[in-house]
Structure formats: C-alpha cells, structure tokens
mmCIF file of C-alpha atoms and ligand atoms in Angstrom:
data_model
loop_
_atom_site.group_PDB
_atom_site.id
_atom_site.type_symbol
_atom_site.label_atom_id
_atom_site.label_comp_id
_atom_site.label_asym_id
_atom_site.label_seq_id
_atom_site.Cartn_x
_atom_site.Cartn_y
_atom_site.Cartn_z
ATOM 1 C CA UNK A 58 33.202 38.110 2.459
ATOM 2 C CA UNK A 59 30.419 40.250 3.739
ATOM 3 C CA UNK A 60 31.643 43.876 4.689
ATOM 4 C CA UNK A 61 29.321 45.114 7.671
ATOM 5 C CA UNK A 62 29.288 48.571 9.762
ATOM 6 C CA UNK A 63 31.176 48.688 13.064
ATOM 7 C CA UNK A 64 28.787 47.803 15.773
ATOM 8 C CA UNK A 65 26.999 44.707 13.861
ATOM 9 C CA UNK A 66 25.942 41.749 16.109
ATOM 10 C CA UNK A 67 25.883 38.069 14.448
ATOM 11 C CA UNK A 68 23.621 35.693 16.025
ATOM 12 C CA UNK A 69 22.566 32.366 14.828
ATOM 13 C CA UNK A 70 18.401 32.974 13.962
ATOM 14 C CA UNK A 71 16.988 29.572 15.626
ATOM 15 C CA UNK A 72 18.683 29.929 19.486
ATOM 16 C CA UNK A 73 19.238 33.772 18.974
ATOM 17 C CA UNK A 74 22.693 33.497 20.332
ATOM 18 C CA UNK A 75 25.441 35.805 19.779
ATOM 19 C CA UNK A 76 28.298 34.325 17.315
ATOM 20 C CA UNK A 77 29.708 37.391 17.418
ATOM 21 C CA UNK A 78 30.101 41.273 18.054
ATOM 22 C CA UNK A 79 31.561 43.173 15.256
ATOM 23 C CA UNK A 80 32.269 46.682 17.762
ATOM 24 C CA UNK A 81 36.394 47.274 16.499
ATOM 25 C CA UNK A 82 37.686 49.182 13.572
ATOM 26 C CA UNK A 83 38.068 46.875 10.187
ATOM 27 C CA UNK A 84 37.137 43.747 12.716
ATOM 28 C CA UNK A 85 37.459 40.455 10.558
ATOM 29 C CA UNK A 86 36.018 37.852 11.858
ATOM 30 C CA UNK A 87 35.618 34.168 10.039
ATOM 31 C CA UNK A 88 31.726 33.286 11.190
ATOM 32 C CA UNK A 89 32.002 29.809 10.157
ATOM 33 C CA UNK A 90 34.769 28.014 7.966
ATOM 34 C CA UNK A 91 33.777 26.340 4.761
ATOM 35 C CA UNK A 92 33.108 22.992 3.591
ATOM 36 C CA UNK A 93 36.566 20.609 3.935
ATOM 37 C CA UNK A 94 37.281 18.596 0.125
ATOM 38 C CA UNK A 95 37.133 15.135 0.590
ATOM 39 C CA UNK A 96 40.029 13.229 0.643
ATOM 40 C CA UNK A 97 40.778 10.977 -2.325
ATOM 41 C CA UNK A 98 41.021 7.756 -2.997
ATOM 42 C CA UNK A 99 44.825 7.706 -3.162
ATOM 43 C CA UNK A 100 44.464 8.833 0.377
ATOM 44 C CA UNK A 101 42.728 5.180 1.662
ATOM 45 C CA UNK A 102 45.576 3.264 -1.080
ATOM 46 C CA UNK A 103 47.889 0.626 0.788
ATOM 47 C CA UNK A 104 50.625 -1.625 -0.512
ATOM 48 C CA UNK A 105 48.065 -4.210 -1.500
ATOM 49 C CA UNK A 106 45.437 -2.028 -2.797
ATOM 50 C CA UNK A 107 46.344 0.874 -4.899
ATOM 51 C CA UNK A 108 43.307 2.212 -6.155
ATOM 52 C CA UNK A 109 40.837 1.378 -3.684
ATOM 53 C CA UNK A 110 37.199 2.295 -5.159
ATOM 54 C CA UNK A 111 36.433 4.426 -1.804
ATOM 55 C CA UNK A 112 36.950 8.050 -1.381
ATOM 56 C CA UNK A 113 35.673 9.922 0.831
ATOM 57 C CA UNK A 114 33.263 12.615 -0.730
ATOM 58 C CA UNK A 115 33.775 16.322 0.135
ATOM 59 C CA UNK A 116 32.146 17.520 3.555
ATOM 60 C CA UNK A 117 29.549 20.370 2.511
ATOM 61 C CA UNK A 118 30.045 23.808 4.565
ATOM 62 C CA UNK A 119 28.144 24.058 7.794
ATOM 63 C CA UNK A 120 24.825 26.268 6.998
ATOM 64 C CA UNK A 121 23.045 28.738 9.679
ATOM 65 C CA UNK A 122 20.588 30.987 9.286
ATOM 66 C CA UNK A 123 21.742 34.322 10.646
ATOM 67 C CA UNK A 124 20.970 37.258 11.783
ATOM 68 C CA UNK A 125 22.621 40.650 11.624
ATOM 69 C CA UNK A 126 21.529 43.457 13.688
ATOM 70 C CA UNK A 127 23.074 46.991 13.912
ATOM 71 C CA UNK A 128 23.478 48.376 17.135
ATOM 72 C CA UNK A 129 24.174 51.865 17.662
ATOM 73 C CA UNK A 130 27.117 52.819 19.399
ATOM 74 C CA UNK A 131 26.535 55.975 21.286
ATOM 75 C CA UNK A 132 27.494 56.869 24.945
ATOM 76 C CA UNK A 133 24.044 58.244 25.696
ATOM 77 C CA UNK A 134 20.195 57.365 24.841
ATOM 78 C CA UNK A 135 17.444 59.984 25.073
ATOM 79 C CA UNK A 136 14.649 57.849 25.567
ATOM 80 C CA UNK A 137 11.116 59.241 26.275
ATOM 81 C CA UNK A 138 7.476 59.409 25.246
ATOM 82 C CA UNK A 139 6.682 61.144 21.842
ATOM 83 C CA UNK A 140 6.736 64.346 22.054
ATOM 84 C CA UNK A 141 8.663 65.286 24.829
ATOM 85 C CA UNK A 142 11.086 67.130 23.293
ATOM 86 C CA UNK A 143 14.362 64.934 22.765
ATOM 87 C CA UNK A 144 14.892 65.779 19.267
ATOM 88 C CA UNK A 145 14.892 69.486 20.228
ATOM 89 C CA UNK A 146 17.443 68.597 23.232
ATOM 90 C CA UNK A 147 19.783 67.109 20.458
ATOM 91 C CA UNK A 148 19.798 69.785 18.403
ATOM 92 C CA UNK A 149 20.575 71.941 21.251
ATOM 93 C CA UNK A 150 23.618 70.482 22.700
ATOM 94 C CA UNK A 151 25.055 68.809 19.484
ATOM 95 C CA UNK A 152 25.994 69.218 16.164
ATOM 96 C CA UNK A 153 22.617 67.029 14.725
ATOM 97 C CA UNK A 154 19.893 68.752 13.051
ATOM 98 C CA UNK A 155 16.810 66.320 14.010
ATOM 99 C CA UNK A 156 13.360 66.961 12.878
ATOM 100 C CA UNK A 157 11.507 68.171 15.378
ATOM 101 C CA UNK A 158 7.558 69.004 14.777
ATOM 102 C CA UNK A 159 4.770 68.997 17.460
ATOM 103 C CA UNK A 160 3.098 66.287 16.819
ATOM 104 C CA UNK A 161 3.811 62.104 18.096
ATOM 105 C CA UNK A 162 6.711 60.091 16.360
ATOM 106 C CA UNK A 163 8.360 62.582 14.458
ATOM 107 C CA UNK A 164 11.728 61.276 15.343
ATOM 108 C CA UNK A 165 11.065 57.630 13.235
ATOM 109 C CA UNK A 166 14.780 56.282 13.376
ATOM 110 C CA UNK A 167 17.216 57.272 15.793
ATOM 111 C CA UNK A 168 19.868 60.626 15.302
ATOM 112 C CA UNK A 169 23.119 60.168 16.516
ATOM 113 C CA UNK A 170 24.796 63.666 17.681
ATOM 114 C CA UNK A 171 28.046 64.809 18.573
ATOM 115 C CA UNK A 172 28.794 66.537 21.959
ATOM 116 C CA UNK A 173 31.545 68.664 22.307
ATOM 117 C CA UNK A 174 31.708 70.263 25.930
ATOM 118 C CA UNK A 175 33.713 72.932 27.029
ATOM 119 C CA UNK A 176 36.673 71.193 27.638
ATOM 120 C CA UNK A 177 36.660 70.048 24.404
ATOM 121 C CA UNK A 178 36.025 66.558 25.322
ATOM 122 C CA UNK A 179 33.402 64.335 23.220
ATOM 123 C CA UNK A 180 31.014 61.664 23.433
ATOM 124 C CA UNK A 181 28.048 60.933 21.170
ATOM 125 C CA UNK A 182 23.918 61.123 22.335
ATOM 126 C CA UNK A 183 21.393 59.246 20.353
ATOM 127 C CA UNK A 184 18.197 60.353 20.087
ATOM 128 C CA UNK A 185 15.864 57.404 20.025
ATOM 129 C CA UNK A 186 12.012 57.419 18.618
ATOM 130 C CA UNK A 187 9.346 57.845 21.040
ATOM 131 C CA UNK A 188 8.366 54.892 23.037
ATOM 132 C CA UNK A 189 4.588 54.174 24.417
ATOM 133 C CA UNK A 190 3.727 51.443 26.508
ATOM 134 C CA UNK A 191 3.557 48.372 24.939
ATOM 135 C CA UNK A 192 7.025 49.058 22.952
ATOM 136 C CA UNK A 193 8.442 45.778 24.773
ATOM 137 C CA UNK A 194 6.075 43.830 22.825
ATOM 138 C CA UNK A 195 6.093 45.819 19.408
ATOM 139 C CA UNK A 196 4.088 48.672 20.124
ATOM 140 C CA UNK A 197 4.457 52.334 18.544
ATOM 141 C CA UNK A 198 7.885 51.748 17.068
ATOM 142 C CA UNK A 199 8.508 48.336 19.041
ATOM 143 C CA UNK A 200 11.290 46.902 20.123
ATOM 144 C CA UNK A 201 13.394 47.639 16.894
ATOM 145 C CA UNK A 202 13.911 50.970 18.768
ATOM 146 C CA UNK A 203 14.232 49.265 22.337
ATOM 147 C CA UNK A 204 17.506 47.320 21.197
ATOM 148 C CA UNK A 205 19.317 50.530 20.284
ATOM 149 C CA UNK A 206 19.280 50.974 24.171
ATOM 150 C CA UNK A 207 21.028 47.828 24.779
ATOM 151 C CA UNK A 208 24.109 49.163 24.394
ATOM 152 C CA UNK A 209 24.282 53.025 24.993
ATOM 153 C CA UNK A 210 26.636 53.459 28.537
ATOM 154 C CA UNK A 211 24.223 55.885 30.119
ATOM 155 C CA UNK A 212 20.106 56.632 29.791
ATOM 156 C CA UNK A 213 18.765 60.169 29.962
ATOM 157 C CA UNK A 214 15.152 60.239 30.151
ATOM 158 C CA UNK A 215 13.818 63.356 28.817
ATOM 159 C CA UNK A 216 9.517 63.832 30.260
ATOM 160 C CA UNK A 217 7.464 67.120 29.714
ATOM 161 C CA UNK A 218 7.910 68.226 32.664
ATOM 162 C CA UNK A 219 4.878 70.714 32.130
ATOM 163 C CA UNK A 220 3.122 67.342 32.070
ATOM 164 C CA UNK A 221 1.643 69.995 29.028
ATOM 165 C CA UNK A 222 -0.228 66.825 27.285
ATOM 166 C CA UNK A 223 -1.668 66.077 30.376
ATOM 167 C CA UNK A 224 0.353 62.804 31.382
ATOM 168 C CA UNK A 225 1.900 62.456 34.575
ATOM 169 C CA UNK A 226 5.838 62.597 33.845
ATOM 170 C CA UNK A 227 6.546 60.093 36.756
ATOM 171 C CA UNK A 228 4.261 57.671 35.023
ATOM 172 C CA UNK A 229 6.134 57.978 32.279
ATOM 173 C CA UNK A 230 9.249 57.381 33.344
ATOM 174 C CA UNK A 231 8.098 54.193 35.475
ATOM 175 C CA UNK A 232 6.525 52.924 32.203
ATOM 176 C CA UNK A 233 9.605 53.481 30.053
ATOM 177 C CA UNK A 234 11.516 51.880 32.893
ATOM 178 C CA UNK A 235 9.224 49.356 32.617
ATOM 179 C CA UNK A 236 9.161 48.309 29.273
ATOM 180 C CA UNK A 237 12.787 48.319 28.667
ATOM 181 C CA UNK A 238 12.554 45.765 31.771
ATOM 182 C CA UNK A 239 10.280 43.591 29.740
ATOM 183 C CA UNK A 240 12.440 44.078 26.726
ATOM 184 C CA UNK A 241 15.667 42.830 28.656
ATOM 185 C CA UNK A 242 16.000 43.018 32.595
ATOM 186 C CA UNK A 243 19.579 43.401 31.887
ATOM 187 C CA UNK A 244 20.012 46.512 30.751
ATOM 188 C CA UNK A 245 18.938 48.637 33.463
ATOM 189 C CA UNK A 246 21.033 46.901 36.113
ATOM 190 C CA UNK A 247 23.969 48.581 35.557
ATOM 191 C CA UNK A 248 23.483 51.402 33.257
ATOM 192 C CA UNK A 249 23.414 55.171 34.865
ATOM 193 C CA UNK A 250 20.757 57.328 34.261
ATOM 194 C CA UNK A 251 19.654 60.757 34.430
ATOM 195 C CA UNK A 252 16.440 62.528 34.494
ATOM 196 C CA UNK A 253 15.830 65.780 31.718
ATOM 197 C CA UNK A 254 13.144 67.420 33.047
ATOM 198 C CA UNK A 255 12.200 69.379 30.254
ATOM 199 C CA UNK A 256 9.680 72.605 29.089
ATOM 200 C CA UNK A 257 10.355 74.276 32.241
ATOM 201 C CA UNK A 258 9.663 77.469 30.804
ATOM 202 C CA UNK A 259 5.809 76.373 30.496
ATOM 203 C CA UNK A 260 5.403 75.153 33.849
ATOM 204 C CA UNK A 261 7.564 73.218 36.937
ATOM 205 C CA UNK A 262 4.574 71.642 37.615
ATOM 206 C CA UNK A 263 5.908 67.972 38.276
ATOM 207 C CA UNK A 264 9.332 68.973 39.249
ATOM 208 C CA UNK A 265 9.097 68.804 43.853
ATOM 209 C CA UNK A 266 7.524 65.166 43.019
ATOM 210 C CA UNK A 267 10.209 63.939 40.757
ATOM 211 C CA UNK A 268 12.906 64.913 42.693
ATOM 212 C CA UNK A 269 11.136 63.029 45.741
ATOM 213 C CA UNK A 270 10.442 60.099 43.852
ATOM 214 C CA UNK A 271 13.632 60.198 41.456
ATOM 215 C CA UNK A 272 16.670 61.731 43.165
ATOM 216 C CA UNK A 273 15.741 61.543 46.902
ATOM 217 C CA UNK A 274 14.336 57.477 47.024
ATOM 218 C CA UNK A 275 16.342 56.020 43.652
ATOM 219 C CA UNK A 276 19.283 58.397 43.554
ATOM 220 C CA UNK A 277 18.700 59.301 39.889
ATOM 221 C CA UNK A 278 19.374 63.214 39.268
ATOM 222 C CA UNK A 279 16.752 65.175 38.322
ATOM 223 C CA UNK A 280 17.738 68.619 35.993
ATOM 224 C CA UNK A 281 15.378 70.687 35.182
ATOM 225 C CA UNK A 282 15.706 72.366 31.660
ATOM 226 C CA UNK A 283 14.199 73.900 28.521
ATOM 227 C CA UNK A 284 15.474 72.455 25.589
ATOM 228 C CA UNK A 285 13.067 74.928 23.866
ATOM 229 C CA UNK A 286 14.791 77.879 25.622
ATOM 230 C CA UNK A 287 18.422 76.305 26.237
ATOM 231 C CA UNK A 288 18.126 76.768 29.740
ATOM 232 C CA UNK A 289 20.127 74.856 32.265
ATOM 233 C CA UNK A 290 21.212 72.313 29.381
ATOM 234 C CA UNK A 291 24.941 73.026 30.314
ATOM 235 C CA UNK A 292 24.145 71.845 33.852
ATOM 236 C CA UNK A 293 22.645 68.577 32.344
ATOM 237 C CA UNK A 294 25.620 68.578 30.283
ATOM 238 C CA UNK A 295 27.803 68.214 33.003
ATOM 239 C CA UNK A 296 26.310 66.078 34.636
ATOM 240 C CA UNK A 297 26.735 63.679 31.488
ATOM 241 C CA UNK A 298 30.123 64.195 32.061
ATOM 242 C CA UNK A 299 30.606 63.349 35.378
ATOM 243 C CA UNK A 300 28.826 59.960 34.674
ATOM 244 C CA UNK A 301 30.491 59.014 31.569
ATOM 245 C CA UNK A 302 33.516 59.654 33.275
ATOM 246 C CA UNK A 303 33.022 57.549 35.846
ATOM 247 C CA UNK A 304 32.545 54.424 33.673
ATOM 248 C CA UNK A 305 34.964 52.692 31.994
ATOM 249 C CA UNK A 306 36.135 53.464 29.041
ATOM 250 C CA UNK A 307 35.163 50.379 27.024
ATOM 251 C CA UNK A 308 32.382 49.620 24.750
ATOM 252 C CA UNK A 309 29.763 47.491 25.985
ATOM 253 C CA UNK A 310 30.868 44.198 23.793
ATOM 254 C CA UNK A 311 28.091 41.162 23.547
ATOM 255 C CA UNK A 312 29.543 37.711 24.071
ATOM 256 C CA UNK A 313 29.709 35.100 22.329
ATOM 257 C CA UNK A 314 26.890 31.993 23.250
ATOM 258 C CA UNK A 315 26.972 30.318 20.467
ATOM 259 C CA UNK A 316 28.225 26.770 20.198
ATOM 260 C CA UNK A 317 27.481 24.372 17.441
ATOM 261 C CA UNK A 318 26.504 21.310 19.352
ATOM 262 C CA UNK A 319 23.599 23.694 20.804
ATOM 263 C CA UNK A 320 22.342 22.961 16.776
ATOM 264 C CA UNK A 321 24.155 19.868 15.688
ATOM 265 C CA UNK A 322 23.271 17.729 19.084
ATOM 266 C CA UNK A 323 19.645 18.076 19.103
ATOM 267 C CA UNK A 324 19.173 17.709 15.398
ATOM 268 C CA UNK A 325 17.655 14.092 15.203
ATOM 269 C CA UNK A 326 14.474 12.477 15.999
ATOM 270 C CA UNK A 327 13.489 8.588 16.140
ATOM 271 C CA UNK A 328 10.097 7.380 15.206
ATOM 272 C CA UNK A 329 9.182 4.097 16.105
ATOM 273 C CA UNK A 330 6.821 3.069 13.136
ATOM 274 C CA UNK A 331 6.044 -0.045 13.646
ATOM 275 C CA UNK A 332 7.329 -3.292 15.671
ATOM 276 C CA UNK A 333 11.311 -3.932 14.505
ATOM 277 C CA UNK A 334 10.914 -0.273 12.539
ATOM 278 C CA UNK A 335 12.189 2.534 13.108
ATOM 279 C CA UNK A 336 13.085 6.141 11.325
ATOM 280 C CA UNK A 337 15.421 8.290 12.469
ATOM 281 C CA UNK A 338 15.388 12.315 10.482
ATOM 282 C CA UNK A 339 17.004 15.436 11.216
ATOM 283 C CA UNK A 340 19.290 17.755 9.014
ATOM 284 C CA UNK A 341 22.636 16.040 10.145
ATOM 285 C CA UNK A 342 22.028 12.656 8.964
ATOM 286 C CA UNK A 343 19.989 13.670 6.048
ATOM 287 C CA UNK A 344 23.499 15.275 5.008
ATOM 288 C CA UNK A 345 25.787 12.682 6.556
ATOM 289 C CA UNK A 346 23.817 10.204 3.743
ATOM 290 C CA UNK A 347 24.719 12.411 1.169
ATOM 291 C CA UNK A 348 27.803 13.066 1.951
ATOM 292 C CA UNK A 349 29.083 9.129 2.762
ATOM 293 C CA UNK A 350 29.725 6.562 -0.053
ATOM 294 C CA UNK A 351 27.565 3.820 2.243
ATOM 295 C CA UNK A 352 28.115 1.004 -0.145
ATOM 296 C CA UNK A 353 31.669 0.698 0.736
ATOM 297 C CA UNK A 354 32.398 -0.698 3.865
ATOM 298 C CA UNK A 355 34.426 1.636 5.212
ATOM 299 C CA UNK A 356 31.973 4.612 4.141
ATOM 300 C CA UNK A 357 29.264 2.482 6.122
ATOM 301 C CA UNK A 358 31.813 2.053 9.235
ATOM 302 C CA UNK A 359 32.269 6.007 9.011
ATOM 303 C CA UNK A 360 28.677 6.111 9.060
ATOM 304 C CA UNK A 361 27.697 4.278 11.811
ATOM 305 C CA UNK A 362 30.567 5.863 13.840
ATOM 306 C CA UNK A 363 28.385 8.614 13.426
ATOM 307 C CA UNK A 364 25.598 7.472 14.498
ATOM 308 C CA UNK A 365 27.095 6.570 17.610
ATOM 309 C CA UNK A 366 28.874 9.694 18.110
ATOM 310 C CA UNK A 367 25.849 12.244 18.139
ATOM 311 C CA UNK A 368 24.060 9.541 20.138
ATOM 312 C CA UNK A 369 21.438 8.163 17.627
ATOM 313 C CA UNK A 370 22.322 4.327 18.829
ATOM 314 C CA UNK A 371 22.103 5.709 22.069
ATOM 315 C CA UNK A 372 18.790 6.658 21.257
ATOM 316 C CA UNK A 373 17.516 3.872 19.341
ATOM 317 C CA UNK A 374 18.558 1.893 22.185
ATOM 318 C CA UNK A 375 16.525 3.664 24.687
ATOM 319 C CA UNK A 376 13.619 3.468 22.077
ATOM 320 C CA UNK A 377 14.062 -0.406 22.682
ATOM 321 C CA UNK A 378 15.572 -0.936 19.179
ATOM 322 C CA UNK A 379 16.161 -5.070 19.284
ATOM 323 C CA UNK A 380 19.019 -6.925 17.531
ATOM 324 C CA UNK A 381 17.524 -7.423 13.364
ATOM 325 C CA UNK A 382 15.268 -4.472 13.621
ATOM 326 C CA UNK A 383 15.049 -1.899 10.368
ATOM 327 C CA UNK A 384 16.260 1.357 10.564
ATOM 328 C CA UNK A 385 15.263 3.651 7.895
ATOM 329 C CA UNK A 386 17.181 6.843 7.457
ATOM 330 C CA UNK A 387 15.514 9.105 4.754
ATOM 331 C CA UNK A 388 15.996 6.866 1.479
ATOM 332 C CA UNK A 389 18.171 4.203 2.938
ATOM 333 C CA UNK A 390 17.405 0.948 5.471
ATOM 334 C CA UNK A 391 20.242 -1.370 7.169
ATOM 335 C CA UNK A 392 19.587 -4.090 9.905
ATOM 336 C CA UNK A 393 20.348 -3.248 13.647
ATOM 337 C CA UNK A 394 23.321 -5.223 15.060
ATOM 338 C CA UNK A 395 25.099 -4.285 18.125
HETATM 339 N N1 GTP B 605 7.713 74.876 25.455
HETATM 340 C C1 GTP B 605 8.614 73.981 25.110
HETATM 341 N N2 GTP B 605 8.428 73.246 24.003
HETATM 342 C C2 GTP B 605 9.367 72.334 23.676
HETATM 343 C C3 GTP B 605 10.536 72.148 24.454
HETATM 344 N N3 GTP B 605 11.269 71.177 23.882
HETATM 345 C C4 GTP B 605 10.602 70.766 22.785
HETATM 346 N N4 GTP B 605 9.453 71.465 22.651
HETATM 347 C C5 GTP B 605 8.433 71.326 21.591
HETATM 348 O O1 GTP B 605 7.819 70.067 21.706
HETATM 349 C C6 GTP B 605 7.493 69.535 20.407
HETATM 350 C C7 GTP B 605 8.137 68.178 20.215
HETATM 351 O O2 GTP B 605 9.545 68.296 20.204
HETATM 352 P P1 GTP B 605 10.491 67.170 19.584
HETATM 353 O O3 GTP B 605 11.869 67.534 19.931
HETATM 354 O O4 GTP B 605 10.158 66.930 18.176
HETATM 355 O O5 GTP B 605 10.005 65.935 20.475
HETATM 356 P P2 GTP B 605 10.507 64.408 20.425
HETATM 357 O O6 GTP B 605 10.592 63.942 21.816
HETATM 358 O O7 GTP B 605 11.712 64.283 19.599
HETATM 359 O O8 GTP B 605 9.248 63.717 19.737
HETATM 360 P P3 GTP B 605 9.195 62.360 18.856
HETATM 361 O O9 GTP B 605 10.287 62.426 17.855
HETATM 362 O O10 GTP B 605 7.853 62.397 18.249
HETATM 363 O O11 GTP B 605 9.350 61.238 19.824
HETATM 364 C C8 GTP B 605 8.013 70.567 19.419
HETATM 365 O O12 GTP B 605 6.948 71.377 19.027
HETATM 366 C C9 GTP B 605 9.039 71.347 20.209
HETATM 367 O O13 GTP B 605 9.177 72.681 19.743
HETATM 368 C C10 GTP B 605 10.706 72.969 25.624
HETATM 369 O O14 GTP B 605 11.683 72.897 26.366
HETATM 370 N N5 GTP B 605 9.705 73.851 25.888
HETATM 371 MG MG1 MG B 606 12.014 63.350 17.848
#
C-alpha cells in the first residue's frame, strides 16, 4: 500500500495514460491486482491419474512502470511573467505569506492561499512561478509549473501593467496563452479567465489597449489594480466570485485511458533469421516461458494457446512461417505445425 496526497494522478510511464485520479478524501484505489498462485497439481488429478506431474506454476504480478504526479487542487491560477507581482497579489487577498522580492523567479514552487470574501465564502488561489516563453518546452521553470494549471477551474493572469520592465503586457499575455497552448490545447478551451492588471499606481500605461484587445474582442475582463497598494483588489475579488460561481461545483477529475492490451498486445516482435527460422521476443512471452511447465503436454497446449491468443501465430503466419519451420522463443525452439 502506497499512501499518496489527495490530488495524485497515476499514469502508466511508457503511453502516459491516466490509470487513475486520486482527487477524493482517503480514495483507495487497487492500481493493479497481484500475481494469481498457481493451481496445484491436485487441481489437474482425475479418477485415473491422481498425482499428475503437471501443475501449473504461479502467474507473476503484472509490472508497470508508473508515474505519480501531484496536481494542485486550487480554484484559481495566477499565472504571469516573473516579476509581475502575483506573489504580492496573494498575500494581499489571502491568508499566504509568499516571498515576494524584486527580482525574476522568486516564487520557485507554487503557494496555495486561502480566500475568504466578504460573505464568508471560500475558494483557494495558487500562485504559480513565473513563466517565460519557452516554458512549454522546459524553459525558466518548464512545464513542471505548466501542469499545475491543468487543473485550476479559472486563470487570472496578473501583467505589469506599468509595462515598468519595459515589456508590452499584451505580449505577455498572448505568449503565456500561448505556451500553455503548446503545453496542452485543452486547457484553455473551457477554463474562464480574468485579466489583473496590476501596478496601476506607477502608471495605466497599457490599460485603453488591453481592454480593446482583452475585454472588448475576447470577452476576458480586464481589472485594473495595485496589489502593491491594495487598490481595486476587492473588485477583482468579485469578479472571482462571480466566475467560480458560475461553474460547477466539481473538481476537474482526469479519466482513466489506460487499458492493458494498449501494453500487453503490442509486446512481441518476429524476426525472421534465416529460411525455416524464426524468433519471436517481447516481455510477455519471455514471462509466459517462465511461468509454463512446457515439457508437459498440457503446459505446452497452454502455451501455444497463447501464442494464438495475443496473435503471435497470426503473425508468424503473415511472416510466411511454413509447416516444420523453427521457432525460437528466448532459450527454447519447437517445430511449426498448424
Ligand atoms: N509598484 C508596484 N510594485 C508592485 C506591485 N505588485 C508587486 N510589486 C513589486 O514587484 C516586485 C515583484 O513582486 P512579486 O510579487 O514577488 O512578483 P511575482 O510575480 O510573484 O514574481 P516571481 O515570483 O518572480 O514570478 C516586488 O518588488 C513587489 O513589491 C504593484 O502593484 N505596484
Ligand atoms: Mg512570486
């Protein structure tokens, strides 16, 4: 048993598919069972035979690589370039105390706050590292940063409005946008977002051309503020509000695309060697040999069952396998018959 945080994601390493999503209270989930004992040889006994020599031998458990990941599971994502101020905007409006220091990539790991608004009601803002362009493919802080996105319900993007460092904040957004598109087109699609136009009090410089650009041709509010100055945050907390309430209340669950033929199907390959040879490898037979008793006959009937089942036959047929040819699978050889 492997005890992992709420909000864990299994996946199977080679395909990268989801097994499963860990996102309840005290979840328990069995990821795959073990290995089944083999049956005994009092199991194959008949009337005429009571202690047959063959028993099956045990099956051994299935084995995956996995993967475990950790998503966060906050309602809303500040997401931004260094430096823009998000960390300060958390501490404003929750109770988190993030570092915040004038200089790129203070934040290094995301801060998880909690918002309590006037009504009393809660939700919980994340405030992730600084992303650069490039992030989709690893830059800055990469993509381990990118993923925490996945699954907040709403982005806020918080830009220096100021544009104090000298970028353009609209570039910035559109580059964000951008990479978390390269990252996973998916998330975007359906996930609200908001636009924190912060340090205000330095200058408003950018703010007519977001709104145009933003609010009036994507529909995406703009709100000016000063995180610096806590001015206008409870307008951008209400607006928060209004969005989160609109969604449903459910977490935003991964499902599961794993299946084990995905692994167990493909895991063969034939060689042809020579004329009337052939080799077939792959992890499944190389543990179906050592797991069958093929000098009994009804270990070797098991075996070739098989081999028919997951298609080898199949295979060595369409490889033009003729009737007498070798076979050779890892350290044992048997004649082709039909
Ligand atoms: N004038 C002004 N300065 C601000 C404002 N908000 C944040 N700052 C300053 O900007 C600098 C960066 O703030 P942080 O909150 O650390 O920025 P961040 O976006 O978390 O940065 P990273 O963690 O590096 O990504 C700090 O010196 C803040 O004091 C604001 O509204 N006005
Ligand atoms: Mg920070």
């Amino acid at each position: 048993v492997i005890r992992v945080p709420k909000g864990t994601i299994i996946r199977e390493a080679e395909s990268n598919k989801v097994i499963s999503d860990l996102h309840l209270d005290n979840q328990r989930e069995i990821i795959f069972k073990g290995g089944k004992g083999g049956k005994g040889n009092q199991h194959f006994a008949t009337p005429t035979r009571q202690a047959p020599k063959y028993a099956e031998k045990g099956r051994p458990a299935k084995e995956y690589w996995l993967t475990l990941e950790l998503k966060m599971l906050a309602d809303i994502g500040l997401v931004g370039f260094p430096n823009v101020g998000k960390s300060t905007l958390l501490s404003m409006i929750s109770n988190a105390q993030p570092k915040i220091a004038n200089y790129h990539f203070t934040t290094l790991a995301p801060n998880l706050g909690v918002v309590t608004n006037k009504f009393g009601k809660q939700f919980v803002v994340a405030d992730i590292p600084g992303l650069v362009e490039g992030a989709s493919e690893g830059v800055g802080l990469g993509f381990d940063f990118l993923r925490h996105i996945e699954r907040t319900k709403v982005i806020v993007h918080v830009i220096d409005a100021a544009g104090s460092e000298g970028r353009n904040p609209i570039e910035d957004i559109l580059t964000i946008t951008n990479e978390i598109d390269k990252y996973n087109p998916e998330i975007l699609k359906n996930k609200p977002q908001i636009i924190a136009a912060n340090k205000t009090d330095i200058s408003e410089e950018y703010l007519d051309e977001l709104k145009e650009v933003f609010e009036s041709q994507r529909g995406i509010k703009v709100i000016p503020i000063s995180a610096a100055t806590n001015s206008n945050l409870q307008a951008l907390l209400q607006e928060m509000d209004i969005v989160l309430s609109e969604l449903p209340n459910e977490d935003i669950v991964f499902t599961k695309e794993f299946v084990e033929e995905d692994v167990v199907k493909e895991s063969f390959e034939i060689e042809k060697i020579e004329d009337g040879y052939f080799a077939v490898s792959g992890v499944g037979v190389e543990k179906m040999i050592g797991y069958t008793s093929l000098d009994s006959e009804k270990g070797f009937a098991f075996f070739q069952k098989y081999l028919r089942d997951k298609g080898i036959i199949e295979a060595l047929e369409r490889s033009d396998i003729q009737e007498g040819d070798t076979v050779r699978i890892y350290d044992i050889e048997f004649e082709y018959y039909k």
